[in-house]
Structure formats: structure tokens, C-alpha cells
Amino acid sequence: MHRRLLAEFLGTGLLVAVVVGSGIAAERLSPDDVGLQLLQNSTATVLGLAVLILLFGPVSGAHFNPVVSVADWWLGRRSGGGLSGAELAAYVVAQGAGGIVGALLANVMFSVDAAMATTERTGTGLLAGEVVATAGLVLLIFALVRSGRAAVVAPAVGAYIGAAYWFTSSTSFANPAVTVGRMFTDTFAGIAPSSVLPFVGAQLVGGAVGVLLVLVLYPVPTPVRI
């Protein structure tokens, strides 16, 4: 278990470091072009996330996301697998701590002063974007796992998050641990503390929608390969 928790801590932390660090670099490289900044930020996130899943997946499953861990626990209750309640709690703590450390690490690497984020991310549209992004992420992961295609999770999840950066209004946080971590950097990727709770609430709703869709579309895990 200690290896799995370390993997979740490191994986979530490095994911946030990739998101925040590439956002800072994008701001500095393309200060007058927000679209180009987002392209640079999303490209780094796609590649970094896929690599991290490949690196830590064999150890912990590479959840890096409390919503994914909750979904794994819930779906596992029906099939006799997945995380136990105690394991779920430990995963969430490790992921949350990793997210915070990852943001602070990015600040240090780019010599950014420690400060809470001031970027307000509010509005019904952004919250709807988080519901959609998180529901799609949960559906994708468990659809692949339950249909015997877990080997392609890393590139598929990376591709989905990269696309969701652009097709959702919120730029697809889709992860409570990443959202909390991004509160600790007042940079391109930051989110103000006042915006965090609504975002996390929307992500939890999206996770529930994703789980329902999994149960409807893939009610029984099968080894089918397409």
C-alpha cells in the first residue's frame, strides 16, 4: 500500500507540475497570445499525463484523481474488486497532498512568488463544462477497462484531456486534486480559492454521471477487444 500511495502522490504532483509549469512557460513565451498559451499548455499536459499513467499505472492504477478513485470504489462494490473504503480515503489524501506539492514545485522551478491564485473561474457555463469533462473522463477510463482495453488508457486519456481543454468552457480541470493544487499558484493555470468548491462540486456531479453511463453501457466487465 505504501508503494501505491507514493505513486499516487508523485503522479498527481507531477501532473500538476506539468499543468502549472507549462502554463507559466506559455505565459512567458507568448505573452500576447492567449490562444497560443492554451495550445502550449494543453500539448504539454497531453504528453505529460500519458507518460505519468504509463509510469505509475502498474503500481497504483494511476488514478491521480479522487473522482476516478471514488468511481473505482463504487463500481468495485458491485463486482467485488476496486478500492476498499480505507484505500479510497488514503488515495484521496495522497492525491490532494500531491496536487498541492506539485503546484508549489512549479512555482519554485519558475521562481514564482508563493501566493494564492486570484483568477476567478465562475459561471454556469464553466461549471457545466466541468460536469461534461469529468463525466467523459470517467466514462472513457472505465469503458476501456471494462471492455478489456486497459492497455490504451494512457494515450486515450491524454488525448481526451487534450481535446477537452478546447471543447469545454472550463478548459477541463476534471479533477478535485488538481483543482485544489492549482489554487496555490497565482499564474496562468491558477484558480481562486472562492472558485474551487463549485468546481469540485461540478466534478463530483460529472463523476456520478460518468458512473451511471458506465453501468448502462458496460454493465458487466468483459474481455472483449475491438
mmCIF file of C-alpha atoms in Angstrom:
data_model
loop_
_atom_site.group_PDB
_atom_site.id
_atom_site.type_symbol
_atom_site.label_atom_id
_atom_site.label_comp_id
_atom_site.label_asym_id
_atom_site.label_seq_id
_atom_site.Cartn_x
_atom_site.Cartn_y
_atom_site.Cartn_z
ATOM 1 C CA MET A 1 0.000 0.000 0.000
ATOM 2 C CA HIS A 2 2.821 2.432 0.754
ATOM 3 C CA ARG A 3 4.114 1.997 -2.805
ATOM 4 C CA ARG A 4 0.671 2.668 -4.238
ATOM 5 C CA LEU A 5 0.205 5.816 -2.157
ATOM 6 C CA LEU A 6 3.644 7.088 -3.103
ATOM 7 C CA ALA A 7 2.780 6.505 -6.770
ATOM 8 C CA GLU A 8 -0.482 8.450 -6.398
ATOM 9 C CA PHE A 9 1.300 11.277 -4.568
ATOM 10 C CA LEU A 10 4.082 11.530 -7.140
ATOM 11 C CA GLY A 11 1.810 11.077 -10.130
ATOM 12 C CA THR A 12 -0.685 13.722 -9.042
ATOM 13 C CA GLY A 13 2.102 16.093 -8.010
ATOM 14 C CA LEU A 14 3.946 15.738 -11.297
ATOM 15 C CA LEU A 15 0.709 16.146 -13.236
ATOM 16 C CA VAL A 16 0.015 19.457 -11.502
ATOM 17 C CA ALA A 17 3.643 20.489 -12.003
ATOM 18 C CA VAL A 18 3.218 19.809 -15.728
ATOM 19 C CA VAL A 19 -0.025 21.791 -15.921
ATOM 20 C CA VAL A 20 1.196 24.739 -13.874
ATOM 21 C CA GLY A 21 4.774 24.747 -15.156
ATOM 22 C CA SER A 22 3.774 24.629 -18.807
ATOM 23 C CA GLY A 23 1.226 27.370 -18.132
ATOM 24 C CA ILE A 24 3.918 29.611 -16.666
ATOM 25 C CA ALA A 25 6.257 28.861 -19.580
ATOM 26 C CA ALA A 26 3.468 29.576 -22.066
ATOM 27 C CA GLU A 27 2.732 32.951 -20.440
ATOM 28 C CA ARG A 28 6.384 33.922 -20.715
ATOM 29 C CA LEU A 29 6.946 32.607 -24.233
ATOM 30 C CA SER A 30 3.738 34.001 -25.744
ATOM 31 C CA PRO A 31 2.689 36.902 -23.509
ATOM 32 C CA ASP A 32 0.312 38.471 -26.028
ATOM 33 C CA ASP A 33 -1.455 35.399 -27.412
ATOM 34 C CA VAL A 34 -3.793 33.560 -25.035
ATOM 35 C CA GLY A 35 -4.771 31.033 -27.690
ATOM 36 C CA LEU A 36 -1.151 30.048 -28.232
ATOM 37 C CA GLN A 37 -0.644 29.872 -24.464
ATOM 38 C CA LEU A 38 -3.509 27.396 -24.189
ATOM 39 C CA LEU A 39 -2.136 25.342 -27.076
ATOM 40 C CA GLN A 40 1.273 25.116 -25.410
ATOM 41 C CA ASN A 41 -0.267 24.306 -22.037
ATOM 42 C CA SER A 42 -2.599 21.628 -23.408
ATOM 43 C CA THR A 43 0.103 19.976 -25.520
ATOM 44 C CA ALA A 44 2.419 19.596 -22.530
ATOM 45 C CA THR A 45 -0.461 18.229 -20.431
ATOM 46 C CA VAL A 46 -1.435 15.629 -23.059
ATOM 47 C CA LEU A 47 2.102 14.274 -23.286
ATOM 48 C CA GLY A 48 2.857 14.522 -19.569
ATOM 49 C CA LEU A 49 -0.353 12.801 -18.489
ATOM 50 C CA ALA A 50 0.130 9.880 -20.878
ATOM 51 C CA VAL A 51 3.702 9.381 -19.664
ATOM 52 C CA LEU A 52 2.687 9.526 -15.994
ATOM 53 C CA ILE A 53 -0.062 6.940 -16.489
ATOM 54 C CA LEU A 54 2.429 4.602 -18.165
ATOM 55 C CA LEU A 55 4.971 5.225 -15.405
ATOM 56 C CA PHE A 56 2.763 4.764 -12.345
ATOM 57 C CA GLY A 57 -0.146 2.696 -13.693
ATOM 58 C CA PRO A 58 1.416 -0.680 -12.879
ATOM 59 C CA VAL A 59 1.928 0.418 -9.260
ATOM 60 C CA SER A 60 -1.303 2.154 -8.255
ATOM 61 C CA GLY A 61 -3.584 2.187 -11.271
ATOM 62 C CA ALA A 62 -2.565 5.815 -11.932
ATOM 63 C CA HIS A 63 -5.796 7.392 -10.757
ATOM 64 C CA PHE A 64 -4.268 10.787 -9.864
ATOM 65 C CA ASN A 65 -7.870 11.930 -9.352
ATOM 66 C CA PRO A 66 -10.256 11.496 -6.395
ATOM 67 C CA VAL A 67 -13.246 11.225 -8.739
ATOM 68 C CA VAL A 68 -11.638 8.296 -10.558
ATOM 69 C CA SER A 69 -10.819 6.659 -7.215
ATOM 70 C CA VAL A 70 -14.399 7.105 -5.984
ATOM 71 C CA ALA A 71 -15.711 5.629 -9.233
ATOM 72 C CA ASP A 72 -13.327 2.682 -8.888
ATOM 73 C CA TRP A 73 -14.532 2.100 -5.326
ATOM 74 C CA TRP A 74 -18.206 2.359 -6.272
ATOM 75 C CA LEU A 75 -18.018 0.150 -9.344
ATOM 76 C CA GLY A 76 -15.835 -2.304 -7.454
ATOM 77 C CA ARG A 77 -18.526 -2.757 -4.805
ATOM 78 C CA ARG A 78 -20.697 -4.361 -7.469
ATOM 79 C CA SER A 79 -18.007 -6.670 -8.839
ATOM 80 C CA GLY A 80 -16.005 -7.451 -5.700
ATOM 81 C CA GLY A 81 -12.935 -5.545 -6.924
ATOM 82 C CA GLY A 82 -11.718 -1.973 -6.850
ATOM 83 C CA LEU A 83 -10.558 0.039 -3.867
ATOM 84 C CA SER A 84 -11.785 -0.617 -0.342
ATOM 85 C CA GLY A 85 -13.155 2.280 1.710
ATOM 86 C CA ALA A 86 -9.891 2.655 3.632
ATOM 87 C CA GLU A 87 -7.854 2.536 0.444
ATOM 88 C CA LEU A 88 -10.094 5.162 -1.126
ATOM 89 C CA ALA A 89 -9.561 7.550 1.782
ATOM 90 C CA ALA A 90 -5.790 7.038 1.632
ATOM 91 C CA TYR A 91 -5.736 7.578 -2.143
ATOM 92 C CA VAL A 92 -7.664 10.846 -1.850
ATOM 93 C CA VAL A 93 -5.297 12.181 0.824
ATOM 94 C CA ALA A 94 -2.226 11.233 -1.228
ATOM 95 C CA GLN A 95 -3.674 12.805 -4.360
ATOM 96 C CA GLY A 96 -4.637 16.029 -2.603
ATOM 97 C CA ALA A 97 -1.225 16.391 -0.992
ATOM 98 C CA GLY A 98 0.479 15.629 -4.293
ATOM 99 C CA GLY A 99 -1.551 18.271 -6.093
ATOM 100 C CA ILE A 100 -0.530 20.987 -3.637
ATOM 101 C CA VAL A 101 3.142 19.993 -3.680
ATOM 102 C CA GLY A 102 3.124 19.879 -7.486
ATOM 103 C CA ALA A 103 1.885 23.469 -7.743
ATOM 104 C CA LEU A 104 4.454 24.660 -5.213
ATOM 105 C CA LEU A 105 7.182 22.805 -7.113
ATOM 106 C CA ALA A 106 6.228 24.559 -10.353
ATOM 107 C CA ASN A 107 6.365 27.908 -8.545
ATOM 108 C CA VAL A 108 9.875 27.120 -7.309
ATOM 109 C CA MET A 109 11.115 25.931 -10.708
ATOM 110 C CA PHE A 110 9.977 29.154 -12.373
ATOM 111 C CA SER A 111 10.874 31.463 -9.456
ATOM 112 C CA VAL A 112 7.259 32.471 -8.913
ATOM 113 C CA ASP A 113 6.461 34.050 -5.552
ATOM 114 C CA ALA A 114 4.276 31.912 -3.315
ATOM 115 C CA ALA A 115 0.745 33.288 -3.413
ATOM 116 C CA MET A 116 -2.798 32.026 -3.633
ATOM 117 C CA ALA A 117 -4.400 32.247 -7.056
ATOM 118 C CA THR A 118 -6.548 35.268 -7.863
ATOM 119 C CA THR A 119 -8.111 34.051 -11.130
ATOM 120 C CA GLU A 120 -11.849 33.756 -10.601
ATOM 121 C CA ARG A 121 -13.444 30.966 -12.625
ATOM 122 C CA THR A 122 -17.178 31.347 -12.178
ATOM 123 C CA GLY A 123 -20.430 30.999 -14.064
ATOM 124 C CA THR A 124 -22.886 28.300 -15.044
ATOM 125 C CA GLY A 125 -21.103 27.681 -18.330
ATOM 126 C CA LEU A 126 -17.797 26.827 -16.667
ATOM 127 C CA LEU A 127 -19.481 24.515 -14.160
ATOM 128 C CA ALA A 128 -21.367 22.773 -16.963
ATOM 129 C CA GLY A 129 -18.018 22.339 -18.702
ATOM 130 C CA GLU A 130 -16.607 20.628 -15.621
ATOM 131 C CA VAL A 131 -19.577 18.249 -15.440
ATOM 132 C CA VAL A 132 -19.105 17.297 -19.089
ATOM 133 C CA ALA A 133 -15.315 16.981 -18.846
ATOM 134 C CA THR A 134 -15.403 14.801 -15.728
ATOM 135 C CA ALA A 135 -18.267 12.606 -16.916
ATOM 136 C CA GLY A 136 -16.451 11.945 -20.180
ATOM 137 C CA LEU A 137 -13.207 11.148 -18.400
ATOM 138 C CA VAL A 138 -14.809 8.622 -16.037
ATOM 139 C CA LEU A 139 -16.777 7.021 -18.866
ATOM 140 C CA LEU A 140 -13.673 6.720 -21.043
ATOM 141 C CA ILE A 141 -11.460 5.155 -18.368
ATOM 142 C CA PHE A 142 -13.927 2.552 -17.176
ATOM 143 C CA ALA A 143 -15.280 1.781 -20.643
ATOM 144 C CA LEU A 144 -11.753 0.839 -21.702
ATOM 145 C CA VAL A 145 -11.026 -1.123 -18.534
ATOM 146 C CA ARG A 146 -14.348 -2.992 -18.519
ATOM 147 C CA SER A 147 -14.036 -3.919 -22.207
ATOM 148 C CA GLY A 148 -10.534 -5.351 -21.920
ATOM 149 C CA ARG A 149 -8.690 -2.406 -23.473
ATOM 150 C CA ALA A 150 -6.817 -1.083 -20.440
ATOM 151 C CA ALA A 151 -3.571 -1.073 -22.442
ATOM 152 C CA VAL A 152 -4.709 2.020 -24.355
ATOM 153 C CA VAL A 153 -5.847 4.031 -21.331
ATOM 154 C CA ALA A 154 -2.701 6.192 -21.236
ATOM 155 C CA PRO A 155 -2.887 7.596 -24.789
ATOM 156 C CA ALA A 156 -6.684 7.701 -24.754
ATOM 157 C CA VAL A 157 -6.892 9.690 -21.522
ATOM 158 C CA GLY A 158 -4.141 12.024 -22.671
ATOM 159 C CA ALA A 159 -5.965 12.617 -25.952
ATOM 160 C CA TYR A 160 -9.303 13.179 -24.218
ATOM 161 C CA ILE A 161 -7.924 15.731 -21.762
ATOM 162 C CA GLY A 162 -6.128 17.494 -24.606
ATOM 163 C CA ALA A 163 -9.359 17.740 -26.571
ATOM 164 C CA ALA A 164 -11.364 18.755 -23.507
ATOM 165 C CA TYR A 165 -9.000 21.694 -22.938
ATOM 166 C CA TRP A 166 -10.571 23.114 -26.085
ATOM 167 C CA PHE A 167 -14.145 21.846 -26.266
ATOM 168 C CA THR A 168 -15.128 22.642 -22.665
ATOM 169 C CA SER A 169 -15.579 26.185 -21.400
ATOM 170 C CA SER A 170 -13.620 25.422 -18.210
ATOM 171 C CA THR A 171 -10.541 24.008 -20.018
ATOM 172 C CA SER A 172 -11.210 20.676 -18.333
ATOM 173 C CA PHE A 173 -9.852 20.603 -14.798
ATOM 174 C CA ALA A 174 -11.944 17.416 -14.261
ATOM 175 C CA ASN A 175 -10.028 16.564 -11.089
ATOM 176 C CA PRO A 176 -10.552 17.786 -7.488
ATOM 177 C CA ALA A 177 -6.900 17.177 -6.505
ATOM 178 C CA VAL A 178 -5.634 19.161 -9.485
ATOM 179 C CA THR A 179 -8.185 21.899 -8.778
ATOM 180 C CA VAL A 180 -7.068 22.251 -5.156
ATOM 181 C CA GLY A 181 -3.423 22.210 -6.189
ATOM 182 C CA ARG A 182 -3.931 24.952 -8.772
ATOM 183 C CA MET A 183 -5.257 27.174 -6.003
ATOM 184 C CA PHE A 184 -1.654 27.516 -4.780
ATOM 185 C CA THR A 185 -0.248 29.287 -7.840
ATOM 186 C CA ASP A 186 -1.178 32.778 -8.994
ATOM 187 C CA THR A 187 -0.297 32.064 -12.606
ATOM 188 C CA PHE A 188 -1.898 31.083 -15.924
ATOM 189 C CA ALA A 189 -3.252 27.798 -14.526
ATOM 190 C CA GLY A 190 -4.387 29.140 -11.155
ATOM 191 C CA ILE A 191 -7.901 29.139 -9.740
ATOM 192 C CA ALA A 192 -9.011 31.421 -6.924
ATOM 193 C CA PRO A 193 -9.980 29.689 -3.643
ATOM 194 C CA SER A 194 -13.529 31.042 -3.935
ATOM 195 C CA SER A 195 -13.964 29.149 -7.230
ATOM 196 C CA VAL A 196 -12.635 25.807 -6.002
ATOM 197 C CA LEU A 197 -15.669 24.448 -4.140
ATOM 198 C CA PRO A 198 -18.132 24.982 -7.042
ATOM 199 C CA PHE A 199 -15.632 23.386 -9.434
ATOM 200 C CA VAL A 200 -15.186 20.357 -7.169
ATOM 201 C CA GLY A 201 -18.957 20.056 -6.771
ATOM 202 C CA ALA A 202 -19.391 20.067 -10.557
ATOM 203 C CA GLN A 203 -16.658 17.443 -10.895
ATOM 204 C CA LEU A 204 -18.411 15.180 -8.388
ATOM 205 C CA VAL A 205 -21.665 15.541 -10.318
ATOM 206 C CA GLY A 206 -19.825 14.734 -13.519
ATOM 207 C CA GLY A 207 -18.250 11.697 -11.895
ATOM 208 C CA ALA A 208 -21.678 10.418 -10.864
ATOM 209 C CA VAL A 209 -22.993 10.916 -14.401
ATOM 210 C CA GLY A 210 -19.979 9.076 -15.777
ATOM 211 C CA VAL A 211 -20.517 6.126 -13.430
ATOM 212 C CA LEU A 212 -24.189 5.895 -14.426
ATOM 213 C CA LEU A 213 -23.224 5.849 -18.094
ATOM 214 C CA VAL A 214 -20.660 3.113 -17.429
ATOM 215 C CA LEU A 215 -23.288 0.987 -15.701
ATOM 216 C CA VAL A 216 -25.711 1.432 -18.590
ATOM 217 C CA LEU A 217 -23.234 0.911 -21.422
ATOM 218 C CA TYR A 218 -20.850 -1.584 -19.778
ATOM 219 C CA PRO A 219 -22.886 -3.270 -17.021
ATOM 220 C CA VAL A 220 -20.637 -6.332 -16.878
ATOM 221 C CA PRO A 221 -16.843 -6.282 -17.366
ATOM 222 C CA THR A 222 -15.912 -8.366 -20.403
ATOM 223 C CA PRO A 223 -12.594 -9.170 -22.064
ATOM 224 C CA VAL A 224 -13.854 -8.017 -25.470
ATOM 225 C CA ARG A 225 -11.205 -6.316 -27.636
ATOM 226 C CA ILE A 226 -12.112 -4.009 -30.503
#
